[in-house]
CSV table of C-alpha atoms in Angstrom, one decimal:
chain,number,residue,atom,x,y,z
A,275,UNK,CA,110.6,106.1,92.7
A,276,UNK,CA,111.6,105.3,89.2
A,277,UNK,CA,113.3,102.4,88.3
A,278,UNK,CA,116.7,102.0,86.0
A,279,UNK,CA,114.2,99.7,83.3
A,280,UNK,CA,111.7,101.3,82.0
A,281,UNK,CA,110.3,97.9,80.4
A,282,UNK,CA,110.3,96.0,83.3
A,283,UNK,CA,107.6,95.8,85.8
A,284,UNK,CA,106.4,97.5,89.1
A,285,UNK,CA,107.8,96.2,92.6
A,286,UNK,CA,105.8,97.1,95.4
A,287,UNK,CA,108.0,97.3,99.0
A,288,UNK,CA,105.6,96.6,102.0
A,289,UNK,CA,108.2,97.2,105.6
A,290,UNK,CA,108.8,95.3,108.7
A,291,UNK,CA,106.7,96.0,112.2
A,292,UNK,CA,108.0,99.8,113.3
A,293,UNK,CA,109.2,101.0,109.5
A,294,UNK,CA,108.9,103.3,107.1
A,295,UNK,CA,109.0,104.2,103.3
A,296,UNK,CA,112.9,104.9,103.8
A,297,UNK,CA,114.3,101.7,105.2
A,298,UNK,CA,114.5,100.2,101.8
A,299,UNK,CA,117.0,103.1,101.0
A,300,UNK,CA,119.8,100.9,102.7
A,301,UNK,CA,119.4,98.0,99.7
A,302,UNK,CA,121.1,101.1,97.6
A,303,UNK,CA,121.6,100.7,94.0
A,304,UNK,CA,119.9,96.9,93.8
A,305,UNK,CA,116.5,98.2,94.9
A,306,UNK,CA,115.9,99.5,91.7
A,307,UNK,CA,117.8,97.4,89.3
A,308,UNK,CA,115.4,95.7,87.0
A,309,UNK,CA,112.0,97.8,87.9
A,310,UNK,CA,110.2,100.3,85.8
A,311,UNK,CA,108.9,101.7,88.9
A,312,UNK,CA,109.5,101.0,92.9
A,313,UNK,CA,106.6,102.1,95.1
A,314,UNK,CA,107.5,101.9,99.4
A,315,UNK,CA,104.4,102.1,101.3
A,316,UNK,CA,104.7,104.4,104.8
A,317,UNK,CA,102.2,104.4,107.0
A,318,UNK,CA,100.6,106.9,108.8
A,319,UNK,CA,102.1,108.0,112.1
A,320,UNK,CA,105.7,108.1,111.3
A,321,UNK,CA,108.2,109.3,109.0
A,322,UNK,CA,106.4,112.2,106.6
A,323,UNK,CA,103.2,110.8,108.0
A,324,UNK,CA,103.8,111.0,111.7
A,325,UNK,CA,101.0,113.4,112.2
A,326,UNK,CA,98.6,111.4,110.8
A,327,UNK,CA,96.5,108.8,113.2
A,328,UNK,CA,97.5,105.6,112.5
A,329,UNK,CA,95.2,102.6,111.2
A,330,UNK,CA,93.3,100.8,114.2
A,331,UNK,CA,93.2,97.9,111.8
A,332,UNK,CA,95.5,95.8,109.7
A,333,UNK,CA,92.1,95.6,107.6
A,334,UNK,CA,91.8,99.3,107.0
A,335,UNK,CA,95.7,99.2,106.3
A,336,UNK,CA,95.0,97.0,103.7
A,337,UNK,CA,92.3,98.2,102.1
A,338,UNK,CA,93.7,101.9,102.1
A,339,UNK,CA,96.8,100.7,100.8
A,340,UNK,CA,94.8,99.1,97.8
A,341,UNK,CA,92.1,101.3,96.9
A,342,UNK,CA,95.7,103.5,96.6
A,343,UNK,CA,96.7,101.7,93.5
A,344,UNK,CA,95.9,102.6,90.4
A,345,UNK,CA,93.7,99.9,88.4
A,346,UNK,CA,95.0,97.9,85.4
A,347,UNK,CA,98.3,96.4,85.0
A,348,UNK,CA,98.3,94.5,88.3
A,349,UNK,CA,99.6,91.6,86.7
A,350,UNK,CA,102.7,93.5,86.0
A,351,UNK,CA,102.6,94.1,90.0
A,352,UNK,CA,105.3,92.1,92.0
A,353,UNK,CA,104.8,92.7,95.9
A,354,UNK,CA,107.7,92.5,98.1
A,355,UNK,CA,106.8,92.5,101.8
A,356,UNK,CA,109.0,91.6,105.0
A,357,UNK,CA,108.2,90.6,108.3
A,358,UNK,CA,105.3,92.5,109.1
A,359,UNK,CA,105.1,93.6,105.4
A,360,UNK,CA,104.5,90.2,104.3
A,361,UNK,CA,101.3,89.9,106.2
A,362,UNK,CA,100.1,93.6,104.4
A,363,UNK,CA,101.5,92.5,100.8
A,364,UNK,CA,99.2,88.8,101.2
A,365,UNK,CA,96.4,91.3,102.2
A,366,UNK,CA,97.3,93.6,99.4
A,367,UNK,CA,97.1,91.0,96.9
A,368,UNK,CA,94.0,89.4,98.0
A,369,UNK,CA,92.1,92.9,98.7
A,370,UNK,CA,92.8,93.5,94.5
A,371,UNK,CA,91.4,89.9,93.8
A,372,UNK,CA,88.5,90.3,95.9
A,373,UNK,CA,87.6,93.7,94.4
A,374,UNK,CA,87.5,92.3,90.8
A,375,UNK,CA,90.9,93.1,89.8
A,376,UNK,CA,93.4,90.9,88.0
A,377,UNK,CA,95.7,88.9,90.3
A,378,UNK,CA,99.2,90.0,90.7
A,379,UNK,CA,101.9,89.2,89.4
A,380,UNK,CA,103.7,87.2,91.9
A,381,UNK,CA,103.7,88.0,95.6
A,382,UNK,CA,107.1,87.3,98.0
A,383,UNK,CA,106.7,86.9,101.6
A,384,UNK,CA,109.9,87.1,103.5
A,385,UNK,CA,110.9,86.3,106.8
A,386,UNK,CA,107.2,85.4,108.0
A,387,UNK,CA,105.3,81.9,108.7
A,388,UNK,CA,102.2,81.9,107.0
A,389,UNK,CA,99.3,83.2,109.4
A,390,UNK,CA,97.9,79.8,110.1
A,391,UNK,CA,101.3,79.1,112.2
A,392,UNK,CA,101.6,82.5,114.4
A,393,UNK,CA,102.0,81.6,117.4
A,394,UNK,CA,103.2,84.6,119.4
A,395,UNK,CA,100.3,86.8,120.0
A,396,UNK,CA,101.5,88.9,123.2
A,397,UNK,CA,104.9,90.5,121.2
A,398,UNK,CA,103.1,94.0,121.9
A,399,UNK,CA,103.0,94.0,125.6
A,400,UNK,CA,106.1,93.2,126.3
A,401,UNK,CA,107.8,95.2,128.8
A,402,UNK,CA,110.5,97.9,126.8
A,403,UNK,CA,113.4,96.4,128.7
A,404,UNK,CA,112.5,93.2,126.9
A,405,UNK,CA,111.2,94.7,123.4
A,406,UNK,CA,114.4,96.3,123.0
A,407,UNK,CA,116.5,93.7,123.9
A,408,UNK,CA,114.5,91.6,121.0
A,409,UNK,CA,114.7,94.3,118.6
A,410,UNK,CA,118.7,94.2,119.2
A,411,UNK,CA,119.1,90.6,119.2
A,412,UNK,CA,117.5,90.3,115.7
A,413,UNK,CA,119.6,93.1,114.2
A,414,UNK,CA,118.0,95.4,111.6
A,415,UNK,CA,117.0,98.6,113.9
A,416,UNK,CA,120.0,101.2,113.7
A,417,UNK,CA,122.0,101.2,117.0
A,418,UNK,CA,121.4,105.0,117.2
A,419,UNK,CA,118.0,104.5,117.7
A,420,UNK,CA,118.6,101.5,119.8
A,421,UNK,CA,120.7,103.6,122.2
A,422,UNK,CA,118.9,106.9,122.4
A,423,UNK,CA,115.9,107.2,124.4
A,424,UNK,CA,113.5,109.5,122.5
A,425,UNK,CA,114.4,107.9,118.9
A,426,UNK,CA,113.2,104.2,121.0
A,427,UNK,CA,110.5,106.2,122.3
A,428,UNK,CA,109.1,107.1,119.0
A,429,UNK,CA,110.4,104.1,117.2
A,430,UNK,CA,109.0,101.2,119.7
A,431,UNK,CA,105.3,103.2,119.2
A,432,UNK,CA,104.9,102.3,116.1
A,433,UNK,CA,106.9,99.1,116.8
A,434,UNK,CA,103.9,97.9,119.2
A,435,UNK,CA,101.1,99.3,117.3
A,436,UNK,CA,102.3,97.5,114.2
A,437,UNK,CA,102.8,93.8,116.0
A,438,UNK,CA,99.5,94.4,117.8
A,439,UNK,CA,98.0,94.6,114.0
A,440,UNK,CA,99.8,91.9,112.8
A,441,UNK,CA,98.9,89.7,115.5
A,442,UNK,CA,95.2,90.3,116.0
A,443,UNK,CA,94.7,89.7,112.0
A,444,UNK,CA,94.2,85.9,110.8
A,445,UNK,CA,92.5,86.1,107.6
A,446,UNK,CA,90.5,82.7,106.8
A,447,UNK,CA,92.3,79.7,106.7
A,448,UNK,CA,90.8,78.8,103.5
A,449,UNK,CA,91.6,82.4,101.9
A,450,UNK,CA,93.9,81.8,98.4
A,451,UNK,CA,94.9,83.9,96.2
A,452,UNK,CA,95.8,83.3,92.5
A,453,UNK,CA,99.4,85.2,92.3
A,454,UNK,CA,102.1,82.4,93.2
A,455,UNK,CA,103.6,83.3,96.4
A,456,UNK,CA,107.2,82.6,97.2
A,457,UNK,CA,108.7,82.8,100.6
A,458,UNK,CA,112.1,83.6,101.8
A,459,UNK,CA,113.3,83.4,105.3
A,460,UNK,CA,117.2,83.3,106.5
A,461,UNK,CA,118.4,80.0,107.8
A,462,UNK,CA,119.4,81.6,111.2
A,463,UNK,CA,116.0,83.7,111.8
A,464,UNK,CA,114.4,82.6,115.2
A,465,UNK,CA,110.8,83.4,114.2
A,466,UNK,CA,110.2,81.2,111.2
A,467,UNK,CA,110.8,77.8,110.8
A,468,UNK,CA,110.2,75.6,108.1
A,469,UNK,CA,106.5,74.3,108.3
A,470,UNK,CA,105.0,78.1,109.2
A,471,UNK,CA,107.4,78.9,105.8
A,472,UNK,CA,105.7,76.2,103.7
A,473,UNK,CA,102.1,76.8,104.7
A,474,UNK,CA,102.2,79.4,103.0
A,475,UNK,CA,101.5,77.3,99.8
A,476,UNK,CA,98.2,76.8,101.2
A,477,UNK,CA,97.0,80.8,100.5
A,478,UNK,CA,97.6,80.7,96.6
A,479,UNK,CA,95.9,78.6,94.2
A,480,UNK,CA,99.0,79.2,91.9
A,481,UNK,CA,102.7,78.0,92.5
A,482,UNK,CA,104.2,78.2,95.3
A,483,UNK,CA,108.4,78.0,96.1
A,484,UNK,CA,110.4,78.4,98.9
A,485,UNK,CA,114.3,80.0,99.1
A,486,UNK,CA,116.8,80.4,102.1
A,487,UNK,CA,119.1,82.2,103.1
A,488,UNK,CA,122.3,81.8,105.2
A,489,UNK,CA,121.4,85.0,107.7
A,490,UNK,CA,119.5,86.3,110.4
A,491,UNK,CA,115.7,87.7,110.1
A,492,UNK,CA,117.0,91.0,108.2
A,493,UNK,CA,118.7,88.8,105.6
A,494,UNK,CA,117.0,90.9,102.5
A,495,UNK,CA,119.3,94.2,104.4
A,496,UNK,CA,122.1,91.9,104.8
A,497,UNK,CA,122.6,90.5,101.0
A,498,UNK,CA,119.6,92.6,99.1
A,499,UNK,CA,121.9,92.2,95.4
A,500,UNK,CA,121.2,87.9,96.4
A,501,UNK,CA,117.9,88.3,97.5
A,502,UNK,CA,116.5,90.6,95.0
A,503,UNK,CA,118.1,88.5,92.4
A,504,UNK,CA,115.7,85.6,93.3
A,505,UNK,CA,112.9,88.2,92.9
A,506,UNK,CA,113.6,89.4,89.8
A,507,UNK,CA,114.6,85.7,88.4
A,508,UNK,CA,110.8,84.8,89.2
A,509,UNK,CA,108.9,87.7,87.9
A,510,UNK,CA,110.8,88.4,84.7
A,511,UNK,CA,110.2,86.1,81.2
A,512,UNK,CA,113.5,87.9,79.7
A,513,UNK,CA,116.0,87.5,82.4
A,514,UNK,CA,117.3,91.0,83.4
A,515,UNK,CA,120.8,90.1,83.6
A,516,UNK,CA,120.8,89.1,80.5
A,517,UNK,CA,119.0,92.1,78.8
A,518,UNK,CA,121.8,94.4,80.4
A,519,UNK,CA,125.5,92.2,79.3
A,520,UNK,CA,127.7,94.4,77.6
A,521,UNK,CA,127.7,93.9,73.5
């Protein structure tokens, strides 16, 4: 979708485990403040794509997901992934770098440890008593679909299949990439903590920063205007704010 700036650069949304292109529709008018363009990924098999089969591998996510981009201008490319999404926006980003094309611009990880410090690997097969009890307890999911059978039904599908990718991919240790990552977790989020936040510095070879804030693990749907503030504060030399004051 088009941005409200023209001159400013491209933001790249990448969702949490079990969503779609259209759950960044609830950040509202400060999703595309700042942005020439805002491009939402959706998987296959669900929303507009729920006929499709969906990807048996984060891998092929990934590299679907980037051949999908159009070369040149990737340094004007900001990547914006949460949860789930920050695990497909580090593969993004280092899928363009490994196929010869210019690093990103800057990539933000939010609410995810770094995958050197996943622990849980068995989130999938949890019984749907339990999995919806989790999904409730970390807010986020709409409490329509939380209460009504078939929308769980269809929604904790792609729920599992998306933490069974996440957790069966740990890319190499070693692997950097030269975009500087920044990572963003809410103080009260039980599934990061602050050593799986700061290993991320070990997968860029470029700066790295950290910023917190005072919510739960669906903080950037709780305060988007803050959050995306930091975002645009990092990626932009003239300070978008300041383009737009009144004369």
């Amino acid at each position: 979708m088009p941005g409200d700036n023209p001159g400013g650069r491209r933001l790249l949304l990448c969702a949490p485990a079990g969503g779609g292109a259209s759950i960044w529709k609830r950040l509202g008018p400060s999703l595309t403040a700042g942005w020439s363009e805002v491009i939402s990924i959706c998987m296959p098999g669900r929303e507009q794509r729920f006929s499709e089969a969906p990807f048996s591998t984060l891998g092929d996510a990934i590299g679907a997901i980037a051949d999908a981009l159009p070369e040149g201008n990737e340094d004007d490319l900001v990547i914006f992934g949460h949860s789930f999404g920050a695990l497909v926006g580090f593969g993004v980003a280092s899928a363009l770098e490994q196929a010869g094309r210019k690093p990103i611009k800057h990539l933000f990880v939010s609410g995810r440890v770094a995958p050197s410090h996943s622990t849980r690997n068995d989130l999938h097969r949890s019984s749907d008593k339990d999995l919806r009890e989790m999904t409730k307890q970390l807010g986020g999911t709409p409490a329509e679909v939380l209460a009504n059978d078939e929308m769980w039904r269809l929604y904790s599908a792609a729920l599992r299949l998306d933490l069974k990718l996440g957790q069966n991919w740990i890319p190499d240790r070693l692997e950097q990439i030269a975009a500087p990552i920044t990572a963003l977790a809410g103080s009260f989020d039980p599934l990061t903590d602050d050593k799986g936040l700061s290993a991320w510095a070990q997968y860029t070879r470029g700066p790295f920063s950290r910023s917190t804030f005072p919510y739960g693990h669906f903080f950037p749907f709780e305060n988007p205007s803050a959050v995306f503030e930091v975002v645009r504060a990092q990626t932009d030399p003239i300070p978008w704010r300041k383009r737009h004051l009144p004369r």
